[in-house]
Amino acid sequence: QVEGRVKMTIADRVSATVPVARILELAQCPALQGIEFSMDRGRTMNDSMRVRNRVDLVHSGMSPLLQGYTGEGVVIGIIDTGLELLHPDFQDSLGNTRVLHYWDQTLNDSLPLAPLPYGYGQEYDSAAINAGLCPAVDPWYEYGHGSTVAGTAAGNGLANGRHKGVAPDADLIIVTSDFGRPNWRASVADAVKYIFDQAAALGRPAVINASLGDYYGSHDALDAAALMIDSMLDAAPGRALVCASGNSGSIPNYHLSYPVTIDTGFTWFSTNYTSGFGFPCVYFELWADTTDFEQVHFGIGADISTSNGVPHRGDAPYHTVQDALNTLVEDTLYSIDGNRLAVVNYYAELRGGQYRMDVMLAEPDSDTYKFRFSTTGSGQFDVWSSSYLGTSEIFSNLGGLVGFSDSAHYRLPDAEKRVVDSWACSEKVITVGNYRNQISYTDHTNTLQTFTGTPGELVNTSSGGPTRDHRLKPDIAATGDITLSSAPLEWLNLLIANDPAKVDVGGYHIRSGGTSIASPVVTGTV
């Protein structure tokens, strides 16, 4: 009785919204084993496209197909930044919307149109949209992401006959994701349930596209949001979810994992002065199966680079995960001269058969130190961390260090397991990588725009797998870079005035790419 709202349940998990002031009271309930709450923030992740993916042949019903397939009778759900409702590619020949339902999770929760049982955002049906009563937009500062994704999956080409999507006769259900919403992943699970429930009420099959995700987390699809989505996919036939694998393939190595042995190994993490926490810190999140981390001993030390080498400055005590389990452990890291270098905090929690542990050094005393995370014992763990992602950079270049004599014990980060977290790691979800669609097009000023690369090659930014538990991901790749697709009218006008090279000669479509655009190719195909 804590004034919460249950949204959905599966087995031993409940997705609910609870007032912050009542969380501690809820935590005292003896039936409650734990509370999962993610601090992650979501990220947004076609004529030649149709030819390269052989879509036109399917539209025409080429033998051995007995008919053409264009998505008629199927619902395509898009969870993204929104949709340009006035773009002709998302209307029928009479100017009516192709959107059956639209839930904008970013709109004022206190207004009367918040859908239940969720209780936030605002919901509109096709009648309200056609009457001009739906204020939802695909905002210009999101660069048309939601509209380009929807156009690739299901644009019908009515704007000017160009760049039709894969399933042009499908109906649409749109959910605008609130990327800054606390526990954002839960809101994506809410969106999946909303779309499947609406399609079920119509007696229609549905495929959902989620070109969004986050690079942190356990990368094993054992988090609550992924498990909720898996349950919904299993609940009825005619359901599918397709998602982008991510676009982190070209950033410096940010994944760390190695077999821990009695021979001490260590890795340096740097202070991030523009961290996602809003203050300078060293921070990373560690994940491990319980059996792989019980015998690992870990600690934080400090080194400093000088022209004469990399002298060691000091170490804080070693711990095991049991020391920090549901307990905030605080150490002070002192130099060998007795000077305070940083305060080190650990906090660990158990989630099923996995440990998650936070490691933080808030506002270290100097930016000249390399902070080493050292391990000994036996086991294995995984860390994903990068300044690009808002946490600490993992030091990966030992070649420029003068007089560094301990390289044999240094454990380097690698380029593995870069696929985004949660549902993207589920065996029940189709996760999509990105290969190059084309390398030239004519822009709005009739100028030929050309790019390097070869059509059909995997793009180096496309995130690869496997998952943390070594399952193959992504499942498939499709055309992403460079695709022309529908865009918000306001954004089109801004680009035509200021950067017309990014707009198609027809004036209704813009250049886009990445796994965000590869994913809706597969969504439309499904």
GROMACS .gro file of N, CA, C and O in nm, residues 98-148:
model
  204
   98ARG      N    1  -0.195   0.784  -4.147
   98ARG     CA    2  -0.178   0.638  -4.143
   98ARG      C    3  -0.150   0.591  -4.000
   98ARG      O    4  -0.134   0.471  -3.977
   99VAL      N    5  -0.147   0.684  -3.906
   99VAL     CA    6  -0.117   0.652  -3.766
   99VAL      C    7  -0.246   0.617  -3.694
   99VAL      O    8  -0.337   0.700  -3.684
  100LEU      N    9  -0.253   0.495  -3.642
  100LEU     CA   10  -0.373   0.451  -3.570
  100LEU      C   11  -0.376   0.506  -3.428
  100LEU      O   12  -0.480   0.547  -3.378
  101HIS      N   13  -0.260   0.505  -3.362
  101HIS     CA   14  -0.248   0.554  -3.224
  101HIS      C   15  -0.112   0.619  -3.209
  101HIS      O   16  -0.013   0.574  -3.268
  102TYR      N   17  -0.107   0.721  -3.125
  102TYR     CA   18   0.018   0.795  -3.100
  102TYR      C   19   0.026   0.823  -2.951
  102TYR      O   20  -0.059   0.892  -2.895
  103TRP      N   21   0.129   0.768  -2.886
  103TRP     CA   22   0.154   0.795  -2.743
  103TRP      C   23   0.284   0.873  -2.733
  103TRP      O   24   0.391   0.821  -2.763
  104ASP      N   25   0.273   0.998  -2.690
  104ASP     CA   26   0.392   1.082  -2.669
  104ASP      C   27   0.426   1.078  -2.520
  104ASP      O   28   0.357   1.140  -2.438
  105GLN      N   29   0.531   1.007  -2.485
  105GLN     CA   30   0.569   0.991  -2.344
  105GLN      C   31   0.629   1.118  -2.286
  105GLN      O   32   0.645   1.128  -2.164
  106THR      N   33   0.661   1.216  -2.369
  106THR     CA   34   0.725   1.339  -2.320
  106THR      C   35   0.624   1.446  -2.279
  106THR      O   36   0.663   1.544  -2.214
  107LEU      N   37   0.497   1.430  -2.315
  107LEU     CA   38   0.400   1.535  -2.287
  107LEU      C   39   0.353   1.532  -2.142
  107LEU      O   40   0.369   1.433  -2.071
  108ASN      N   41   0.292   1.640  -2.098
  108ASN     CA   42   0.254   1.664  -1.958
  108ASN      C   43   0.168   1.551  -1.902
  108ASN      O   44   0.057   1.525  -1.950
  109ASP      N   45   0.219   1.486  -1.797
  109ASP     CA   46   0.148   1.374  -1.736
  109ASP      C   47   0.015   1.414  -1.673
  109ASP      O   48  -0.075   1.331  -1.658
  110SER      N   49   0.001   1.540  -1.635
  110SER     CA   50  -0.117   1.582  -1.560
  110SER      C   51  -0.238   1.606  -1.649
  110SER      O   52  -0.350   1.620  -1.600
  111LEU      N   53  -0.219   1.610  -1.780
  111LEU     CA   54  -0.332   1.630  -1.870
  111LEU      C   55  -0.418   1.502  -1.874
  111LEU      O   56  -0.371   1.394  -1.837
  112PRO      N   57  -0.542   1.510  -1.921
  112PRO     CA   58  -0.635   1.397  -1.904
  112PRO      C   59  -0.614   1.280  -1.999
  112PRO      O   60  -0.686   1.181  -1.989
  113LEU      N   61  -0.518   1.286  -2.091
  113LEU     CA   62  -0.506   1.184  -2.193
  113LEU      C   63  -0.391   1.088  -2.169
  113LEU      O   64  -0.345   1.019  -2.260
  114ALA      N   65  -0.341   1.079  -2.045
  114ALA     CA   66  -0.235   0.984  -2.014
  114ALA      C   67  -0.293   0.843  -2.018
  114ALA      O   68  -0.388   0.812  -1.948
  115PRO      N   69  -0.234   0.753  -2.099
  115PRO     CA   70  -0.291   0.619  -2.110
  115PRO      C   71  -0.268   0.537  -1.984
  115PRO      O   72  -0.166   0.551  -1.916
  116LEU      N   73  -0.364   0.453  -1.953
  116LEU     CA   74  -0.353   0.363  -1.838
  116LEU      C   75  -0.313   0.224  -1.887
  116LEU      O   76  -0.347   0.185  -1.999
  117PRO      N   77  -0.238   0.149  -1.808
  117PRO     CA   78  -0.204   0.172  -1.667
  117PRO      C   79  -0.077   0.254  -1.646
  117PRO      O   80  -0.027   0.261  -1.535
  118TYR      N   81  -0.025   0.317  -1.750
  118TYR     CA   82   0.107   0.381  -1.741
  118TYR      C   83   0.101   0.513  -1.665
  118TYR      O   84   0.189   0.543  -1.585
  119GLY      N   85   0.001   0.596  -1.696
  119GLY     CA   86  -0.021   0.717  -1.619
  119GLY      C   87   0.074   0.831  -1.650
  119GLY      O   88   0.091   0.921  -1.569
  120TYR      N   89   0.136   0.830  -1.767
  120TYR     CA   90   0.223   0.942  -1.805
  120TYR      C   91   0.217   0.962  -1.956
  120TYR      O   92   0.176   0.874  -2.031
  121GLY      N   93   0.259   1.081  -1.999
  121GLY     CA   94   0.249   1.116  -2.140
  121GLY      C   95   0.106   1.141  -2.183
  121GLY      O   96   0.015   1.153  -2.100
  122GLN      N   97   0.086   1.149  -2.316
  122GLN     CA   98  -0.047   1.174  -2.371
  122GLN      C   99  -0.070   1.084  -2.491
  122GLN      O  100   0.022   1.057  -2.569
  123GLU      N  101  -0.195   1.042  -2.508
  123GLU     CA  102  -0.231   0.946  -2.612
  123GLU      C  103  -0.335   1.006  -2.705
  123GLU      O  104  -0.428   1.076  -2.661
  124TYR      N  105  -0.322   0.977  -2.837
  124TYR     CA  106  -0.415   1.029  -2.936
  124TYR      C  107  -0.446   0.919  -3.038
  124TYR      O  108  -0.356   0.840  -3.074
  125ASP      N  109  -0.570   0.913  -3.084
  125ASP     CA  110  -0.605   0.816  -3.188
  125ASP      C  111  -0.609   0.887  -3.324
  125ASP      O  112  -0.584   1.008  -3.335
  126SER      N  113  -0.640   0.812  -3.429
  126SER     CA  114  -0.636   0.868  -3.564
  126SER      C  115  -0.738   0.979  -3.582
  126SER      O  116  -0.713   1.076  -3.656
  127ALA      N  117  -0.855   0.968  -3.516
  127ALA     CA  118  -0.956   1.074  -3.528
  127ALA      C  119  -0.902   1.205  -3.472
  127ALA      O  120  -0.921   1.313  -3.533
  128ALA      N  121  -0.836   1.199  -3.357
  128ALA     CA  122  -0.778   1.321  -3.299
  128ALA      C  123  -0.667   1.376  -3.388
  128ALA      O  124  -0.654   1.499  -3.405
  129ILE      N  125  -0.588   1.289  -3.446
  129ILE     CA  126  -0.480   1.335  -3.535
  129ILE      C  127  -0.538   1.403  -3.657
  129ILE      O  128  -0.495   1.514  -3.697
  130ASN      N  129  -0.638   1.342  -3.720
  130ASN     CA  130  -0.699   1.402  -3.840
  130ASN      C  131  -0.769   1.534  -3.809
  130ASN      O  132  -0.779   1.621  -3.895
  131ALA      N  133  -0.815   1.549  -3.683
  131ALA     CA  134  -0.881   1.673  -3.643
  131ALA      C  135  -0.780   1.780  -3.601
  131ALA      O  136  -0.821   1.891  -3.563
  132GLY      N  137  -0.652   1.748  -3.608
  132GLY     CA  138  -0.549   1.845  -3.570
  132GLY      C  139  -0.533   1.863  -3.421
  132GLY      O  140  -0.481   1.966  -3.377
  133LEU      N  141  -0.575   1.764  -3.341
  133LEU     CA  142  -0.574   1.777  -3.195
  133LEU      C  143  -0.451   1.714  -3.131
  133LEU      O  144  -0.438   1.718  -3.009
  134CYS      N  145  -0.366   1.654  -3.211
  134CYS     CA  146  -0.245   1.590  -3.157
  134CYS      C  147  -0.127   1.685  -3.171
  134CYS      O  148  -0.085   1.717  -3.282
  135PRO      N  149  -0.069   1.733  -3.060
  135PRO     CA  150   0.041   1.829  -3.066
  135PRO      C  151   0.178   1.764  -3.081
  135PRO      O  152   0.279   1.834  -3.088
  136ALA      N  153   0.185   1.631  -3.085
  136ALA     CA  154   0.314   1.562  -3.088
  136ALA      C  155   0.390   1.595  -3.216
  136ALA      O  156   0.330   1.607  -3.324
  137VAL      N  157   0.521   1.609  -3.204
  137VAL     CA  158   0.607   1.639  -3.318
  137VAL      C  159   0.732   1.553  -3.309
  137VAL      O  160   0.762   1.491  -3.207
  138ASP      N  161   0.805   1.549  -3.419
  138ASP     CA  162   0.941   1.496  -3.419
  138ASP      C  163   1.032   1.618  -3.415
  138ASP      O  164   1.057   1.682  -3.517
  139PRO      N  165   1.082   1.657  -3.295
  139PRO     CA  166   1.146   1.788  -3.280
  139PRO      C  167   1.272   1.802  -3.366
  139PRO      O  168   1.347   1.707  -3.386
  140TRP      N  169   1.295   1.924  -3.415
  140TRP     CA  170   1.406   1.949  -3.506
  140TRP      C  171   1.540   1.913  -3.444
  140TRP      O  172   1.633   1.870  -3.514
  141TYR      N  173   1.553   1.929  -3.309
  141TYR     CA  174   1.682   1.904  -3.246
  141TYR      C  175   1.714   1.755  -3.236
  141TYR      O  176   1.824   1.718  -3.196
  142GLU      N  177   1.620   1.668  -3.274
  142GLU     CA  178   1.650   1.525  -3.285
  142GLU      C  179   1.687   1.488  -3.428
  142GLU      O  180   1.702   1.370  -3.462
  143TYR      N  181   1.700   1.589  -3.515
  143TYR     CA  182   1.749   1.572  -3.652
  143TYR      C  183   1.662   1.478  -3.736
  143TYR      O  184   1.712   1.413  -3.829
  144GLY      N  185   1.533   1.471  -3.702
  144GLY     CA  186   1.442   1.390  -3.782
  144GLY      C  187   1.457   1.241  -3.763
  144GLY      O  188   1.411   1.163  -3.846
  145HIS      N  189   1.516   1.200  -3.651
  145HIS     CA  190   1.547   1.058  -3.632
  145HIS      C  191   1.424   0.969  -3.643
  145HIS      O  192   1.424   0.870  -3.718
  146GLY      N  193   1.318   1.002  -3.570
  146GLY     CA  194   1.199   0.918  -3.571
  146GLY      C  195   1.133   0.911  -3.707
  146GLY      O  196   1.086   0.804  -3.750
  147SER      N  197   1.128   1.023  -3.777
  147SER     CA  198   1.063   1.027  -3.908
  147SER      C  199   1.144   0.952  -4.014
  147SER      O  200   1.087   0.884  -4.101
  148THR      N  201   1.278   0.962  -4.008
  148THR     CA  202   1.360   0.888  -4.105
  148THR      C  203   1.349   0.738  -4.080
  148THR      O  204   1.346   0.659  -4.175
   0.00000   0.00000   0.00000
